[in-house]
Amino acid sequence: MAKIADRYFIVDPWNIIEEDFNPSYAQVAESIFSLGNEYMGTRGFFDEGYSGQSLVGNYFNGIYARLNQTPSAYKGMVNSTEFMVNAVNWLYTRIKIDDELLDLHNSKFSDFRRVLNLRNGLLRRSFTWATKSGKILNLIFERFVSMGNVHIGAQKISITPVNFSGKISIVSGLDFSEAHRIFNKNFWDCENVITEDSYLSITGKIESTNQKIFSSCIFHGDIENQKDVFINPKAAAKEFILDLSPDKEAVLIKIASNIVYTGSSKEDHALFDLQCAKSRQDLGALDYCTLKKENTAWWDKVWNNSDIVIKGDELNQQGIRFCIFQMFQTYHGAKKGTNIGAKGLTGEAYSGNAFWDTEVYCLPFFIFNNIEAAKNLLFFRFVTLPEAKLRAAELDCEGAFYPIATISGRECCTLWQHASLQLQASTAVVYGIWFYDRLADDKNFLYDFGLPILVEVSRMLATRGSWTDNGTKYGFYGVMGPDEFQMMVNHNCYTNYMGRFTFYYTLSVLDQLKDHDEDQFHHIISRMGISADETETWRKMADLMFIPYDEETKLYEQHDGYFKLPHVDIHSIPVEDFPLYHHWTYDRIYRNDMIKQPDVLMLMLMFNTRFSEEEIQKNYEFYEPRCIHESSLSPSVHSILASQLKKHNEAYDFFRFATRMDLDNYNRNTHEGLHTTSIAAAWMNIVYGFGGMRSDVEPISFAPSIPGEWDGYSFRITYKNNVILVDVNKQTVTFRNTGSDIIPLKVYDQTIMLGKEAQEFEIPADRRG
């Protein structure tokens, strides 16, 4: 837990503020000031260019390239990889006066200030430029991406001369020429450059995937003097000459539209062509001020339904609002059937791939804040079911084996020990369907899209596992569980438990469907070829699943033989050895009982009410001292369980950097992009941890506690189409339903019916930090 804050940004409840630009934090700030709307994301690089360290990154959900690798001699190995591609820079700008190019790496400037307003998603940067010829100018750059019309981004540049009159050149355009940082290569072929009065467009294509982006923009403001200019073969640009007068503001506005083509059918391409043809007309109907007001209204609704207020802790107040803001920027259901990359759309680390974290960490946030977005996330797994079935066949299994890392549904992880041994991606999809079904009660989605996944994952589990030599127990051999420091183990507790859960849940849904609609049941049985023998085999495997558990100690053994591994005192490891992947040989990591991230304890969070408090306490106290939290997801899980166990100081210690993992650069890698799933875990840390919410029971339950460091806090969740407000102070907790229904809840084991009238409860003494 030796994590130290590297605090740079000014603390403010509603804004992320940078003053007096420090070049050593340039790329960290680019990640923090990223804007996105799920469809596209833009890092917080300087519009006008910067010759210092910078990642000019623009990314689009589902736009990727594919690289083939030398085929392995072994079956089941991944021979190609896919990665999110750095795309069109729609903010491209260059500003010049008296042949001096504005570049904050070389130019003289003062009064630098950059602010990201979390209330409305506006990024604003201002400074004063003193040129070598003695001219002084005040510049303001604004930008935002539209949350309602996700193709649209807007930029406004305001320039006010202080001590001169004269002309200034602004080159503005659309640029596909940026290299992808990881490969130091550009993957775009460009065509169809169109330049008209106050309008530009260009189309980029990725050869390996045949995907396209049509980028166009329209200009407003002081644009009377304009001409087309060539900046490179993969760009379209115009130069504007603005006449400046002292203390008079000159303005250039650019509204850009980016339309992606990711399909393969003639119908998809016809729609893409139609959208491109209408681009200029559609852009002409937009104006900057209206778009800005619409964005403010969109974010107002978000904060009314999803805000978290923390009293007496300015750091975490800013931190949790930043987390909520980034979650809605990353995903809000704008594009059906897409997923969430580990860095969202803020950087190239992890290649834009989605992992099993999506269903386990991100899905709970969306289920209680935007359930339609949660549904769209799960729909991605249905759309990519064919790829999961192909992957299962590659691994000598039947059914569907979901990838551990993916953009398109194909396995992108080239490390065989992860790609072939980790079953938790598949079982996490099942968990996500179960979670959504319980909270949404959307039986049409369950039967039409969820059930085919459940059946195919069950088939995979039935062929991936094996019986013990005496045929009395079933389980999984040669696997890697959530703790990635234990490889090729047998009977991993998490894996076996989730396998049993999957079998039982699939059988339960089949029974539900039979009772609900027998005709549809027989149709699915026939279409998928499900036999009575097959379902009986699943039931037997579930009934006889080996769960390594010691009745006397109440401990669940992480995997068969874990208790006999050599013990490592993690506190004796020198701090300079971290991260271990960089300082220990790969095999050394696997030769002891050290844990990277929670495995057994992850189960106890996901299915919390199925374990006794004694079991949770015994396992927490055994496994926590062995965990080094090498994953940024780990501390929040421990904090939630510690809070449940009334270990309040420990819970807060684990929580102390959850909301500010990226803001304060705790892992010293914020420059690579934001930790999206850790951001979701920070929300869980407050709602499931201090708020004591449990959603694996009906009705959902709460047992709030309050950290001693706080004066109070409140949070909102959307449950059964009603917004529930939970307001906690030092002595009491109050529940309010801002909706119109009467909702059953459980508070400190007492069932209540919550309507318009607020209900107050005293916080038990042992739940006050």
PDB file of C-alpha atoms in Angstrom, residues 511-674:
ATOM      1  CA  ASP A 511     -37.035 -23.465 -16.289  1.00  0.00           C
ATOM      2  CA  GLN A 512     -38.299 -19.867 -16.119  1.00  0.00           C
ATOM      3  CA  LEU A 513     -38.732 -19.735 -19.877  1.00  0.00           C
ATOM      4  CA  LYS A 514     -40.602 -23.020 -19.921  1.00  0.00           C
ATOM      5  CA  ASP A 515     -43.055 -21.658 -17.359  1.00  0.00           C
ATOM      6  CA  HIS A 516     -43.278 -18.285 -19.111  1.00  0.00           C
ATOM      7  CA  ASP A 517     -43.675 -19.389 -22.732  1.00  0.00           C
ATOM      8  CA  GLU A 518     -43.505 -23.086 -23.495  1.00  0.00           C
ATOM      9  CA  ASP A 519     -43.553 -22.510 -27.257  1.00  0.00           C
ATOM     10  CA  GLN A 520     -40.533 -20.215 -27.087  1.00  0.00           C
ATOM     11  CA  PHE A 521     -38.830 -22.697 -24.757  1.00  0.00           C
ATOM     12  CA  HIS A 522     -39.223 -25.563 -27.233  1.00  0.00           C
ATOM     13  CA  HIS A 523     -38.116 -23.293 -30.075  1.00  0.00           C
ATOM     14  CA  ILE A 524     -34.851 -22.468 -28.273  1.00  0.00           C
ATOM     15  CA  ILE A 525     -34.330 -26.072 -27.223  1.00  0.00           C
ATOM     16  CA  SER A 526     -34.711 -27.149 -30.836  1.00  0.00           C
ATOM     17  CA  ARG A 527     -32.690 -24.307 -32.360  1.00  0.00           C
ATOM     18  CA  MET A 528     -29.760 -24.737 -29.980  1.00  0.00           C
ATOM     19  CA  GLY A 529     -29.958 -28.521 -29.845  1.00  0.00           C
ATOM     20  CA  ILE A 530     -30.275 -28.673 -26.060  1.00  0.00           C
ATOM     21  CA  SER A 531     -31.024 -32.188 -24.868  1.00  0.00           C
ATOM     22  CA  ALA A 532     -32.294 -33.448 -21.539  1.00  0.00           C
ATOM     23  CA  ASP A 533     -29.064 -35.427 -21.148  1.00  0.00           C
ATOM     24  CA  GLU A 534     -27.036 -32.249 -21.600  1.00  0.00           C
ATOM     25  CA  THR A 535     -28.923 -30.270 -18.969  1.00  0.00           C
ATOM     26  CA  GLU A 536     -28.817 -33.207 -16.588  1.00  0.00           C
ATOM     27  CA  THR A 537     -25.037 -33.351 -17.042  1.00  0.00           C
ATOM     28  CA  TRP A 538     -24.798 -29.651 -16.172  1.00  0.00           C
ATOM     29  CA  ARG A 539     -26.873 -30.214 -13.056  1.00  0.00           C
ATOM     30  CA  LYS A 540     -24.664 -33.087 -11.968  1.00  0.00           C
ATOM     31  CA  MET A 541     -21.505 -31.050 -12.558  1.00  0.00           C
ATOM     32  CA  ALA A 542     -22.947 -28.196 -10.497  1.00  0.00           C
ATOM     33  CA  ASP A 543     -24.104 -30.486  -7.698  1.00  0.00           C
ATOM     34  CA  LEU A 544     -20.688 -32.126  -7.476  1.00  0.00           C
ATOM     35  CA  MET A 545     -18.505 -29.069  -8.123  1.00  0.00           C
ATOM     36  CA  PHE A 546     -15.454 -29.121  -5.886  1.00  0.00           C
ATOM     37  CA  ILE A 547     -15.316 -25.962  -3.762  1.00  0.00           C
ATOM     38  CA  PRO A 548     -12.116 -26.002  -1.653  1.00  0.00           C
ATOM     39  CA  TYR A 549     -13.427 -25.108   1.805  1.00  0.00           C
ATOM     40  CA  ASP A 550     -12.269 -25.974   5.333  1.00  0.00           C
ATOM     41  CA  GLU A 551     -15.264 -26.293   7.620  1.00  0.00           C
ATOM     42  CA  GLU A 552     -13.131 -25.946  10.732  1.00  0.00           C
ATOM     43  CA  THR A 553     -11.244 -22.773   9.775  1.00  0.00           C
ATOM     44  CA  LYS A 554     -14.035 -21.352   7.560  1.00  0.00           C
ATOM     45  CA  LEU A 555     -11.390 -20.658   4.928  1.00  0.00           C
ATOM     46  CA  TYR A 556     -11.933 -21.083   1.200  1.00  0.00           C
ATOM     47  CA  GLU A 557      -8.640 -22.249  -0.292  1.00  0.00           C
ATOM     48  CA  GLN A 558      -7.770 -20.068  -3.268  1.00  0.00           C
ATOM     49  CA  HIS A 559      -6.866 -23.181  -5.225  1.00  0.00           C
ATOM     50  CA  ASP A 560      -6.003 -26.771  -4.523  1.00  0.00           C
ATOM     51  CA  GLY A 561      -2.607 -26.711  -2.804  1.00  0.00           C
ATOM     52  CA  TYR A 562      -2.493 -22.967  -2.126  1.00  0.00           C
ATOM     53  CA  PHE A 563      -2.224 -23.462   1.635  1.00  0.00           C
ATOM     54  CA  LYS A 564       1.017 -25.422   1.122  1.00  0.00           C
ATOM     55  CA  LEU A 565       2.788 -22.750  -0.937  1.00  0.00           C
ATOM     56  CA  PRO A 566       5.874 -20.998   0.489  1.00  0.00           C
ATOM     57  CA  HIS A 567       4.858 -17.871   2.370  1.00  0.00           C
ATOM     58  CA  VAL A 568       6.190 -14.424   1.482  1.00  0.00           C
ATOM     59  CA  ASP A 569       5.957 -11.542   3.926  1.00  0.00           C
ATOM     60  CA  ILE A 570       4.875  -8.895   1.453  1.00  0.00           C
ATOM     61  CA  HIS A 571       5.922  -6.109   3.825  1.00  0.00           C
ATOM     62  CA  SER A 572       9.519  -7.310   3.606  1.00  0.00           C
ATOM     63  CA  ILE A 573       9.664  -6.665  -0.163  1.00  0.00           C
ATOM     64  CA  PRO A 574      11.709  -3.488  -0.832  1.00  0.00           C
ATOM     65  CA  VAL A 575       9.559  -0.685  -2.195  1.00  0.00           C
ATOM     66  CA  GLU A 576      11.961  -0.252  -5.118  1.00  0.00           C
ATOM     67  CA  ASP A 577      10.978  -3.765  -6.312  1.00  0.00           C
ATOM     68  CA  PHE A 578       7.530  -2.504  -7.315  1.00  0.00           C
ATOM     69  CA  PRO A 579       5.946  -3.031  -9.754  1.00  0.00           C
ATOM     70  CA  LEU A 580       7.099  -6.635  -9.490  1.00  0.00           C
ATOM     71  CA  TYR A 581       6.537  -7.356 -13.182  1.00  0.00           C
ATOM     72  CA  HIS A 582       9.413  -4.980 -13.916  1.00  0.00           C
ATOM     73  CA  HIS A 583      11.794  -6.162 -11.197  1.00  0.00           C
ATOM     74  CA  TRP A 584      11.224  -9.887 -10.591  1.00  0.00           C
ATOM     75  CA  THR A 585      11.683 -12.651 -13.128  1.00  0.00           C
ATOM     76  CA  TYR A 586       8.365 -13.866 -14.437  1.00  0.00           C
ATOM     77  CA  ASP A 587       8.575 -17.337 -12.895  1.00  0.00           C
ATOM     78  CA  ARG A 588       9.609 -15.984  -9.472  1.00  0.00           C
ATOM     79  CA  ILE A 589       6.244 -14.288  -9.101  1.00  0.00           C
ATOM     80  CA  TYR A 590       4.426 -17.650  -9.304  1.00  0.00           C
ATOM     81  CA  ARG A 591       6.441 -19.548  -6.672  1.00  0.00           C
ATOM     82  CA  ASN A 592       4.747 -18.394  -3.452  1.00  0.00           C
ATOM     83  CA  ASP A 593       1.452 -17.442  -1.822  1.00  0.00           C
ATOM     84  CA  MET A 594       1.643 -13.735  -2.687  1.00  0.00           C
ATOM     85  CA  ILE A 595      -1.585 -12.410  -4.265  1.00  0.00           C
ATOM     86  CA  LYS A 596      -1.793  -9.742  -6.949  1.00  0.00           C
ATOM     87  CA  GLN A 597      -5.479  -8.909  -6.440  1.00  0.00           C
ATOM     88  CA  PRO A 598      -8.457 -10.416  -4.597  1.00  0.00           C
ATOM     89  CA  ASP A 599      -9.613 -13.849  -5.707  1.00  0.00           C
ATOM     90  CA  VAL A 600     -11.606 -15.507  -2.924  1.00  0.00           C
ATOM     91  CA  LEU A 601     -12.491 -12.051  -1.575  1.00  0.00           C
ATOM     92  CA  MET A 602     -13.793 -11.042  -5.004  1.00  0.00           C
ATOM     93  CA  LEU A 603     -16.369 -13.816  -4.711  1.00  0.00           C
ATOM     94  CA  MET A 604     -17.338 -12.584  -1.274  1.00  0.00           C
ATOM     95  CA  LEU A 605     -18.119  -9.173  -2.700  1.00  0.00           C
ATOM     96  CA  MET A 606     -19.987 -10.384  -5.785  1.00  0.00           C
ATOM     97  CA  PHE A 607     -22.165 -12.848  -3.827  1.00  0.00           C
ATOM     98  CA  ASN A 608     -21.868 -11.175  -0.453  1.00  0.00           C
ATOM     99  CA  THR A 609     -25.066 -12.402   1.176  1.00  0.00           C
ATOM    100  CA  ARG A 610     -24.271 -16.033   0.360  1.00  0.00           C
ATOM    101  CA  PHE A 611     -21.409 -15.995   2.855  1.00  0.00           C
ATOM    102  CA  SER A 612     -21.665 -15.642   6.617  1.00  0.00           C
ATOM    103  CA  GLU A 613     -20.052 -12.682   8.338  1.00  0.00           C
ATOM    104  CA  GLU A 614     -17.735 -15.133  10.089  1.00  0.00           C
ATOM    105  CA  GLU A 615     -16.610 -16.574   6.752  1.00  0.00           C
ATOM    106  CA  ILE A 616     -16.011 -13.126   5.312  1.00  0.00           C
ATOM    107  CA  GLN A 617     -14.000 -12.085   8.362  1.00  0.00           C
ATOM    108  CA  LYS A 618     -11.881 -15.257   8.463  1.00  0.00           C
ATOM    109  CA  ASN A 619     -11.061 -15.086   4.767  1.00  0.00           C
ATOM    110  CA  TYR A 620     -10.436 -11.349   4.791  1.00  0.00           C
ATOM    111  CA  GLU A 621      -7.985 -11.663   7.680  1.00  0.00           C
ATOM    112  CA  PHE A 622      -6.207 -14.552   5.971  1.00  0.00           C
ATOM    113  CA  TYR A 623      -5.937 -13.212   2.418  1.00  0.00           C
ATOM    114  CA  GLU A 624      -5.567  -9.457   2.943  1.00  0.00           C
ATOM    115  CA  PRO A 625      -2.019  -9.694   4.423  1.00  0.00           C
ATOM    116  CA  ARG A 626      -0.957 -11.717   1.336  1.00  0.00           C
ATOM    117  CA  CYS A 627      -2.214  -9.208  -1.238  1.00  0.00           C
ATOM    118  CA  ILE A 628       0.158  -6.607  -2.701  1.00  0.00           C
ATOM    119  CA  HIS A 629      -2.560  -4.723  -4.654  1.00  0.00           C
ATOM    120  CA  GLU A 630      -0.563  -4.752  -7.878  1.00  0.00           C
ATOM    121  CA  SER A 631      -3.904  -4.144  -9.601  1.00  0.00           C
ATOM    122  CA  SER A 632      -5.486  -0.723  -9.168  1.00  0.00           C
ATOM    123  CA  LEU A 633      -8.830  -2.528  -8.734  1.00  0.00           C
ATOM    124  CA  SER A 634      -7.740  -4.320  -5.587  1.00  0.00           C
ATOM    125  CA  PRO A 635      -7.942  -1.675  -2.823  1.00  0.00           C
ATOM    126  CA  SER A 636     -11.625  -0.906  -3.373  1.00  0.00           C
ATOM    127  CA  VAL A 637     -12.648  -4.547  -2.922  1.00  0.00           C
ATOM    128  CA  HIS A 638     -10.734  -4.706   0.343  1.00  0.00           C
ATOM    129  CA  SER A 639     -12.167  -1.379   1.489  1.00  0.00           C
ATOM    130  CA  ILE A 640     -15.748  -2.508   0.875  1.00  0.00           C
ATOM    131  CA  LEU A 641     -15.275  -5.718   2.858  1.00  0.00           C
ATOM    132  CA  ALA A 642     -13.322  -3.969   5.627  1.00  0.00           C
ATOM    133  CA  SER A 643     -16.198  -1.514   6.014  1.00  0.00           C
ATOM    134  CA  GLN A 644     -18.651  -4.403   6.291  1.00  0.00           C
ATOM    135  CA  LEU A 645     -16.467  -5.949   8.985  1.00  0.00           C
ATOM    136  CA  LYS A 646     -16.418  -2.612  10.870  1.00  0.00           C
ATOM    137  CA  LYS A 647     -12.685  -2.224  10.324  1.00  0.00           C
ATOM    138  CA  HIS A 648     -13.274   1.465   9.688  1.00  0.00           C
ATOM    139  CA  ASN A 649      -9.694   2.725   9.781  1.00  0.00           C
ATOM    140  CA  GLU A 650      -8.606  -0.039   7.446  1.00  0.00           C
ATOM    141  CA  ALA A 651     -11.530   0.633   5.107  1.00  0.00           C
ATOM    142  CA  TYR A 652     -10.670   4.306   4.870  1.00  0.00           C
ATOM    143  CA  ASP A 653      -6.965   3.574   4.428  1.00  0.00           C
ATOM    144  CA  PHE A 654      -7.753   1.407   1.374  1.00  0.00           C
ATOM    145  CA  PHE A 655     -10.202   4.027   0.125  1.00  0.00           C
ATOM    146  CA  ARG A 656      -7.934   7.058   0.568  1.00  0.00           C
ATOM    147  CA  PHE A 657      -6.674   7.037  -3.016  1.00  0.00           C
ATOM    148  CA  ALA A 658      -9.611   5.325  -4.751  1.00  0.00           C
ATOM    149  CA  THR A 659     -11.225   8.492  -6.110  1.00  0.00           C
ATOM    150  CA  ARG A 660      -7.884  10.152  -6.888  1.00  0.00           C
ATOM    151  CA  MET A 661      -5.956   7.274  -8.458  1.00  0.00           C
ATOM    152  CA  ASP A 662      -5.494   9.304 -11.635  1.00  0.00           C
ATOM    153  CA  LEU A 663      -5.928  12.867 -10.360  1.00  0.00           C
ATOM    154  CA  ASP A 664      -2.958  12.422  -8.023  1.00  0.00           C
ATOM    155  CA  ASN A 665      -1.115   9.955 -10.272  1.00  0.00           C
ATOM    156  CA  TYR A 666      -0.689   7.388  -7.502  1.00  0.00           C
ATOM    157  CA  ASN A 667       0.588   4.694  -9.890  1.00  0.00           C
ATOM    158  CA  ARG A 668       2.761   7.167 -11.807  1.00  0.00           C
ATOM    159  CA  ASN A 669       1.141   6.081 -15.082  1.00  0.00           C
ATOM    160  CA  THR A 670      -1.751   8.513 -15.523  1.00  0.00           C
ATOM    161  CA  HIS A 671       0.049   9.800 -18.627  1.00  0.00           C
ATOM    162  CA  GLU A 672      -0.959   6.530 -20.357  1.00  0.00           C
ATOM    163  CA  GLY A 673      -4.664   7.210 -19.829  1.00  0.00           C
ATOM    164  CA  LEU A 674      -7.251   6.891 -17.069  1.00  0.00           C
TER     165      LEU A 674
END
